GROMACS .gro file of C-alpha atoms in nm:
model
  252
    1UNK     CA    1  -0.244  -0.485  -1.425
    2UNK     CA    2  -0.006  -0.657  -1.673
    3UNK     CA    3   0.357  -0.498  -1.493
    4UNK     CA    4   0.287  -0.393  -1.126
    5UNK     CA    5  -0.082  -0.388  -1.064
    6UNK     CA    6  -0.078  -0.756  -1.084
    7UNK     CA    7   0.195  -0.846  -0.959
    8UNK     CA    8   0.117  -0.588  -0.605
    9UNK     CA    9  -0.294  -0.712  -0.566
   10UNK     CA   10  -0.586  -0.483  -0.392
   11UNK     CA   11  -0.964  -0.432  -0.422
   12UNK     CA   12  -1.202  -0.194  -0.361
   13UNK     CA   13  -1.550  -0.256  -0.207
   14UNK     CA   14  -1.835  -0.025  -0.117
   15UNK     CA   15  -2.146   0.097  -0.319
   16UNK     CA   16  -2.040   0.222  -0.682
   17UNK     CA   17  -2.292   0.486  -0.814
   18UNK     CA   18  -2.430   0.502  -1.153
   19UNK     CA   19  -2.228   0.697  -1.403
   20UNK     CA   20  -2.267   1.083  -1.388
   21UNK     CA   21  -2.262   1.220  -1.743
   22UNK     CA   22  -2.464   1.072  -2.105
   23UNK     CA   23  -2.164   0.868  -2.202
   24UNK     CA   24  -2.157   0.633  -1.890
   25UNK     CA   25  -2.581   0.642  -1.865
   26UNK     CA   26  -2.578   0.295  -2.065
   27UNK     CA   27  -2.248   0.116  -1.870
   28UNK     CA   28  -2.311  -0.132  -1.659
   29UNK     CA   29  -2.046  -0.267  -1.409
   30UNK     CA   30  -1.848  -0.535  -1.563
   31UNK     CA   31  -1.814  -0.388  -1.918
   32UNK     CA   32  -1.475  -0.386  -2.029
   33UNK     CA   33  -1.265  -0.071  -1.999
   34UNK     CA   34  -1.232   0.173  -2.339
   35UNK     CA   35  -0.930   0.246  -2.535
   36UNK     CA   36  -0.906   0.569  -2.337
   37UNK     CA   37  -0.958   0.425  -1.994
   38UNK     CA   38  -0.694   0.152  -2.129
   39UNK     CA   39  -0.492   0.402  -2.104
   40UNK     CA   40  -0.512   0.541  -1.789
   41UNK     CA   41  -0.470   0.243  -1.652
   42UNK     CA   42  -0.135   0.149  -1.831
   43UNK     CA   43  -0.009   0.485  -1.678
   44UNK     CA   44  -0.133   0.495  -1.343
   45UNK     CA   45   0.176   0.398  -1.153
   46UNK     CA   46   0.382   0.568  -1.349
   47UNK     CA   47   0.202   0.877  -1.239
   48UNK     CA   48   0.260   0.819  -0.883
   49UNK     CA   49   0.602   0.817  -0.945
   50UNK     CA   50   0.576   1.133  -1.156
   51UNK     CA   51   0.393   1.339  -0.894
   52UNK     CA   52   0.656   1.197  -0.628
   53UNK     CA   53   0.494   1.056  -0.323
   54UNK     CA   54   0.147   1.105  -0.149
   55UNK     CA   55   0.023   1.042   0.188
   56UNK     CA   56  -0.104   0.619   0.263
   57UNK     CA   57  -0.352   0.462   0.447
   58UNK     CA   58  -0.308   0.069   0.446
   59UNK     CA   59  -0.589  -0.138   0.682
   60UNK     CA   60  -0.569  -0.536   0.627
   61UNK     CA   61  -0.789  -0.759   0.884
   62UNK     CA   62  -0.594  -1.049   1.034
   63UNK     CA   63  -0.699  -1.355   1.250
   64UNK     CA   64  -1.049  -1.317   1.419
   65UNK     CA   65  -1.109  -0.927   1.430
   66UNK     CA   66  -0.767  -0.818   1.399
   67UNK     CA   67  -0.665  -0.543   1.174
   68UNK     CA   68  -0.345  -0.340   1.122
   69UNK     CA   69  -0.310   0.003   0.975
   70UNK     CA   70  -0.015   0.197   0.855
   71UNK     CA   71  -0.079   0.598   0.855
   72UNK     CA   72   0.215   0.775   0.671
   73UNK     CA   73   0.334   0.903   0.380
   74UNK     CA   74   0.513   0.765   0.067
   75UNK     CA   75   0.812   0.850  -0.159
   76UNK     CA   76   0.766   0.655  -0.443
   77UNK     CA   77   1.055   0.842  -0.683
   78UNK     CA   78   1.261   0.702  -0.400
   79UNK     CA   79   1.138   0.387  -0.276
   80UNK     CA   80   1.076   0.489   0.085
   81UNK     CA   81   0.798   0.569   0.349
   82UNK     CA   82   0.687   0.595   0.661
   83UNK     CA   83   0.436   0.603   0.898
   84UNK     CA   84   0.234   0.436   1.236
   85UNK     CA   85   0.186   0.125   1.270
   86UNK     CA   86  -0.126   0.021   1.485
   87UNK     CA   87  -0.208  -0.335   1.579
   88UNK     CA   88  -0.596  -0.398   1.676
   89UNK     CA   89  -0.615  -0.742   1.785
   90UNK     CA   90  -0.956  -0.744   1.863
   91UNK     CA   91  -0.978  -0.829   2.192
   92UNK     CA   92  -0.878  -0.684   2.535
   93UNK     CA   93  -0.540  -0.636   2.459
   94UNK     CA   94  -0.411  -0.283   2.395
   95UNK     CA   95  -0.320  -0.177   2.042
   96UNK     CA   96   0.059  -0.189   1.973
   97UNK     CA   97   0.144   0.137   1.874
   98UNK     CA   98   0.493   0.123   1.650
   99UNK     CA   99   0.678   0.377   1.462
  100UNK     CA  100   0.774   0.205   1.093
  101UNK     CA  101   1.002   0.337   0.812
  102UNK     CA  102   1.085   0.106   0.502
  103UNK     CA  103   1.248   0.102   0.192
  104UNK     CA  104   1.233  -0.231  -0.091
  105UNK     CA  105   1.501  -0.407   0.150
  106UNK     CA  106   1.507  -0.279   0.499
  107UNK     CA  107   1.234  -0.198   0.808
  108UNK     CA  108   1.303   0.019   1.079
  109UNK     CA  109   1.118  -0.016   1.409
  110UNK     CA  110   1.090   0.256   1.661
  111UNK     CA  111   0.914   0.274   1.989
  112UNK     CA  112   0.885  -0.122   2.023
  113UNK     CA  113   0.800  -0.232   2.393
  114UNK     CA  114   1.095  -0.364   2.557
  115UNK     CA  115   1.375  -0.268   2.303
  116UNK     CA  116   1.534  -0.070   2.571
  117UNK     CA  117   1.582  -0.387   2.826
  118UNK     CA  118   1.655  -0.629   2.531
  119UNK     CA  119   1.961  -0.396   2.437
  120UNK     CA  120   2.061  -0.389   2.746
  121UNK     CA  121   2.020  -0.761   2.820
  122UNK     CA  122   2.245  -0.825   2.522
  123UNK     CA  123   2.507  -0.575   2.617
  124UNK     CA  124   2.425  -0.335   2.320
  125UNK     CA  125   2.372   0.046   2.339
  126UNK     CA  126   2.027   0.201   2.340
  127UNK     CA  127   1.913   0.312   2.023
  128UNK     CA  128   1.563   0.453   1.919
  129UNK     CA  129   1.501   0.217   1.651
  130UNK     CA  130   1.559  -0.152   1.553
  131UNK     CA  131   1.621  -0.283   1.174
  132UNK     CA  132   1.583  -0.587   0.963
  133UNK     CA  133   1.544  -0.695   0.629
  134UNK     CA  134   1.235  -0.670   0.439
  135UNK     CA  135   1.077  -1.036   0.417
  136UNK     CA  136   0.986  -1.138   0.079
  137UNK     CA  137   0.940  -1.491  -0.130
  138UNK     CA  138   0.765  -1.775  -0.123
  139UNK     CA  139   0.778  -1.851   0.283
  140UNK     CA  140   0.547  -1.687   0.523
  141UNK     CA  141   0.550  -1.327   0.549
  142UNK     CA  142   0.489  -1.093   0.823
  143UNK     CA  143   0.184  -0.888   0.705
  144UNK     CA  144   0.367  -0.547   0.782
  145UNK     CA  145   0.606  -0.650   0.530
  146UNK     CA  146   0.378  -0.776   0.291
  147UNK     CA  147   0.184  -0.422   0.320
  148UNK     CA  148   0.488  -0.182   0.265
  149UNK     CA  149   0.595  -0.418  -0.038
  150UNK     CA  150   0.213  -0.331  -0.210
  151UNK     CA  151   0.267   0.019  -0.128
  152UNK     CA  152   0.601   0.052  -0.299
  153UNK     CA  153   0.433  -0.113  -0.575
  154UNK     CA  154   0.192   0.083  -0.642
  155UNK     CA  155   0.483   0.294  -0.821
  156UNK     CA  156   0.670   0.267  -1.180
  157UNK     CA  157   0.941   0.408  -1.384
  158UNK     CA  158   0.761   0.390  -1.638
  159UNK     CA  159   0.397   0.320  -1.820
  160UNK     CA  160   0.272  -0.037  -1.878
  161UNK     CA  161   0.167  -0.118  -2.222
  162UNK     CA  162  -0.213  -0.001  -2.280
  163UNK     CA  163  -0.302  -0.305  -2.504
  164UNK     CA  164  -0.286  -0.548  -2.226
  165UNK     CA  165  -0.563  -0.388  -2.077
  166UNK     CA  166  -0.806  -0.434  -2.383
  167UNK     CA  167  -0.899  -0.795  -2.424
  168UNK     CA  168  -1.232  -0.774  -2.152
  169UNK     CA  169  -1.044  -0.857  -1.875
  170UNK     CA  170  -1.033  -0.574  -1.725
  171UNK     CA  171  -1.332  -0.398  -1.621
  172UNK     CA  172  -1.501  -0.099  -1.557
  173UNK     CA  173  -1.714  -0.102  -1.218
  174UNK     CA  174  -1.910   0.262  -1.171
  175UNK     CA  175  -1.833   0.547  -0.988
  176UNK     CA  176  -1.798   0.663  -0.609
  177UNK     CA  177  -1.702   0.885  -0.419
  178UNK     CA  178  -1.320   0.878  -0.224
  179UNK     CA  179  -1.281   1.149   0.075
  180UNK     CA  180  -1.520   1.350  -0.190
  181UNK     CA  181  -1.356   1.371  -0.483
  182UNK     CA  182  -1.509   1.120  -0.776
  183UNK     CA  183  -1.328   0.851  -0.872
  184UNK     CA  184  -1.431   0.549  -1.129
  185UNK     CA  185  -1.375   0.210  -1.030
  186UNK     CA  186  -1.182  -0.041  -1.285
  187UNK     CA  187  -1.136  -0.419  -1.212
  188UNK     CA  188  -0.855  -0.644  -1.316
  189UNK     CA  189  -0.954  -1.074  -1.365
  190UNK     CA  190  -0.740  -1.173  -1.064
  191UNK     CA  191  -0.947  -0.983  -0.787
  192UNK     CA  192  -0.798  -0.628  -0.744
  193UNK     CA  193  -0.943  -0.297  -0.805
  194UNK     CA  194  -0.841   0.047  -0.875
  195UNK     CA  195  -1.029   0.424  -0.785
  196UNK     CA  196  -0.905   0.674  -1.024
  197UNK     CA  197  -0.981   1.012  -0.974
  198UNK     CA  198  -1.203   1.101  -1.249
  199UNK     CA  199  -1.031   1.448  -1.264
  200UNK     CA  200  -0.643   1.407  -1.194
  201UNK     CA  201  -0.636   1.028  -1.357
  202UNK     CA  202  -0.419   0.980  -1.013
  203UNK     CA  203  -0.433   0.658  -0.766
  204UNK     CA  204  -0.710   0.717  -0.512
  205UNK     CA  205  -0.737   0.344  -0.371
  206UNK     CA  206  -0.641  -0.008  -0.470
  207UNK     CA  207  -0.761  -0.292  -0.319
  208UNK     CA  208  -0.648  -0.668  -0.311
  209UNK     CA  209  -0.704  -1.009  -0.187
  210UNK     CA  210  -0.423  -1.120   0.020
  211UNK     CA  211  -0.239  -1.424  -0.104
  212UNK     CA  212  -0.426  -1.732  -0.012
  213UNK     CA  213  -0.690  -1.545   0.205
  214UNK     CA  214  -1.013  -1.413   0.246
  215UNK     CA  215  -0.922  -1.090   0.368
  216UNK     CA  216  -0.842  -0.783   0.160
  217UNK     CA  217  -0.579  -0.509   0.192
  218UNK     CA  218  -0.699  -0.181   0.144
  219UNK     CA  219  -0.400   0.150   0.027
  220UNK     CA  220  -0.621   0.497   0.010
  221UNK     CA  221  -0.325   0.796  -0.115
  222UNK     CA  222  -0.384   1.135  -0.108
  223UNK     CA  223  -0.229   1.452  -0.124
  224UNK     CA  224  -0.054   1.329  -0.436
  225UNK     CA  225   0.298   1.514  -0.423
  226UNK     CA  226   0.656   1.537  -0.363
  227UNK     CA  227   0.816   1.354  -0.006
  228UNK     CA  228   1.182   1.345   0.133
  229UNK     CA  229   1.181   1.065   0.346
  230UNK     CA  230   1.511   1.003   0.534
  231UNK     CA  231   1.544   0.662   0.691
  232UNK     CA  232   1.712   0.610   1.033
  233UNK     CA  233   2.061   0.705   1.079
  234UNK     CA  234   2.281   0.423   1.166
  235UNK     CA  235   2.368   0.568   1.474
  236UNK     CA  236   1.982   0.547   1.592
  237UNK     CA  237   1.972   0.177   1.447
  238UNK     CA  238   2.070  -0.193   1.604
  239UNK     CA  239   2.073  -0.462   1.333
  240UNK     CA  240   1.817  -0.732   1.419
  241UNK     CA  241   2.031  -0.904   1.161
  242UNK     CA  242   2.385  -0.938   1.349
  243UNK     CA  243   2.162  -0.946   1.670
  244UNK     CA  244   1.854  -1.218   1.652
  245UNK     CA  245   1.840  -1.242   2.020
  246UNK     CA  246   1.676  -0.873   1.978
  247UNK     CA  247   1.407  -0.966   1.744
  248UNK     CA  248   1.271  -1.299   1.965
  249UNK     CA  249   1.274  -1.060   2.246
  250UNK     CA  250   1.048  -0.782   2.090
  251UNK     CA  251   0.850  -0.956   1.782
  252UNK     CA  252   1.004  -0.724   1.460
   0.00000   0.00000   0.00000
């Protein structure tokens, strides 16, 4: 999508189903989106951030059989979320198991393996949770950072501009089924997808290659609504920042 959707990438996979009613009986997948579904589409984020927030589920693979998944919730009116972080790496190893707020510029870490003795080793208080800022640019980014920046994304202030989704590009792909409500499946030409529910026109799931990869990142919302998300306090919080010893020591 011309604003956001592009700009965030996701895709959806999975079997589409035929179209339900007469209208969609002669679509095939691939035919470009209608006026009116040009529409939905310009205001799709813009709804998210109308309705407030709504719970997330992110899972993007990683390496060989590695995935993470964040479990939260998301405020999009206010740029903030939450949730658990789990790290499968596919092997023997246990999953790390992290507690993760964010906003567009910071990450806070709680219940990271050995923060306790790294403050201590570096003569700091204990405190529940570790911060830093949110990686962005051109460089290499940590995938938990590149995951909470497509879920902040995936809200707007305002409604992209319906005629830039009317030139064929953009793509309508059948229906299915997201944890059972319908949704219909739309396409953009750089590789992500949308599932809008076919009753609420609201966000279901987005899907997008990651940059440069094979693998796709997958953001399922539900329980569209509104969320208060407060952050860490300070008082709970050493800055990775003014401390870098911390972060080689515990791998935020």
């Amino acid at each position: 999508m011309p604003r956001r959707l592009l700009a965030s990438a996701l895709v959806t996979t999975g079997v589409l189903l035929a179209g339900c009613s007469d209208p969609e009986a002669d679509r095939q997948p691939g035919d470009p989106v209608t006026a009116e579904e040009a529409d939905v589409l310009a205001g799709l984020l813009a709804r998210d951030t109308e309705e407030g927030g709504a719970d997330v589920v992110v899972t993007a693979p990683f390496g060989d059989g590695g995935l993470l998944t964040l479990t939260g919730e998301v405020d999009f009116a206010g740029s903030a979320g939450r949730a658990q972080a789990v790290t499968d790496y596919g092997d023997e190893r246990p999953d790390d198991v992290r507690t993760l707020f964010f906003t567009r510029e910071q990450l806070w870490f709680g219940d990271v393996p050995g923060l306790p003795a790294a403050l201590a080793a570096a003569g700091l208080p204990d405190a529940p949770f570790v911060r830093r800022p949110l990686a962005t640019g051109p460089d290499a980014v940590p995938l938990t950072d590149v995951l909470v920046t497509v879920v902040l994304n995936l809200g707007a202030p305002e409604a992209d501009d319906a005629a830039a989704f009317r030139g064929g590009e953009h793509t309508w792909e059948g229906q299915r089924s997201i944890d059972r409500r319908l949704a219909t499946v739309y396409a953009g030409e750089t590789g992500w997808s949308v599932a809008v529910d076919d009753t609420s026109d609201l966000l279901l799931q987005y899907v997008t290659p990651l940059p440069g990869q094979d693998a796709e990142v997958t953001v399922t919302l539900s329980d569209h609504g509104p969320r208060t998300i407060a952050v860490p306090e300070d008082a709970q919080t050493v800055d990775a920042a003014a401390h870098p010893e911390l972060s080689a020591a515990t791998g935020v």
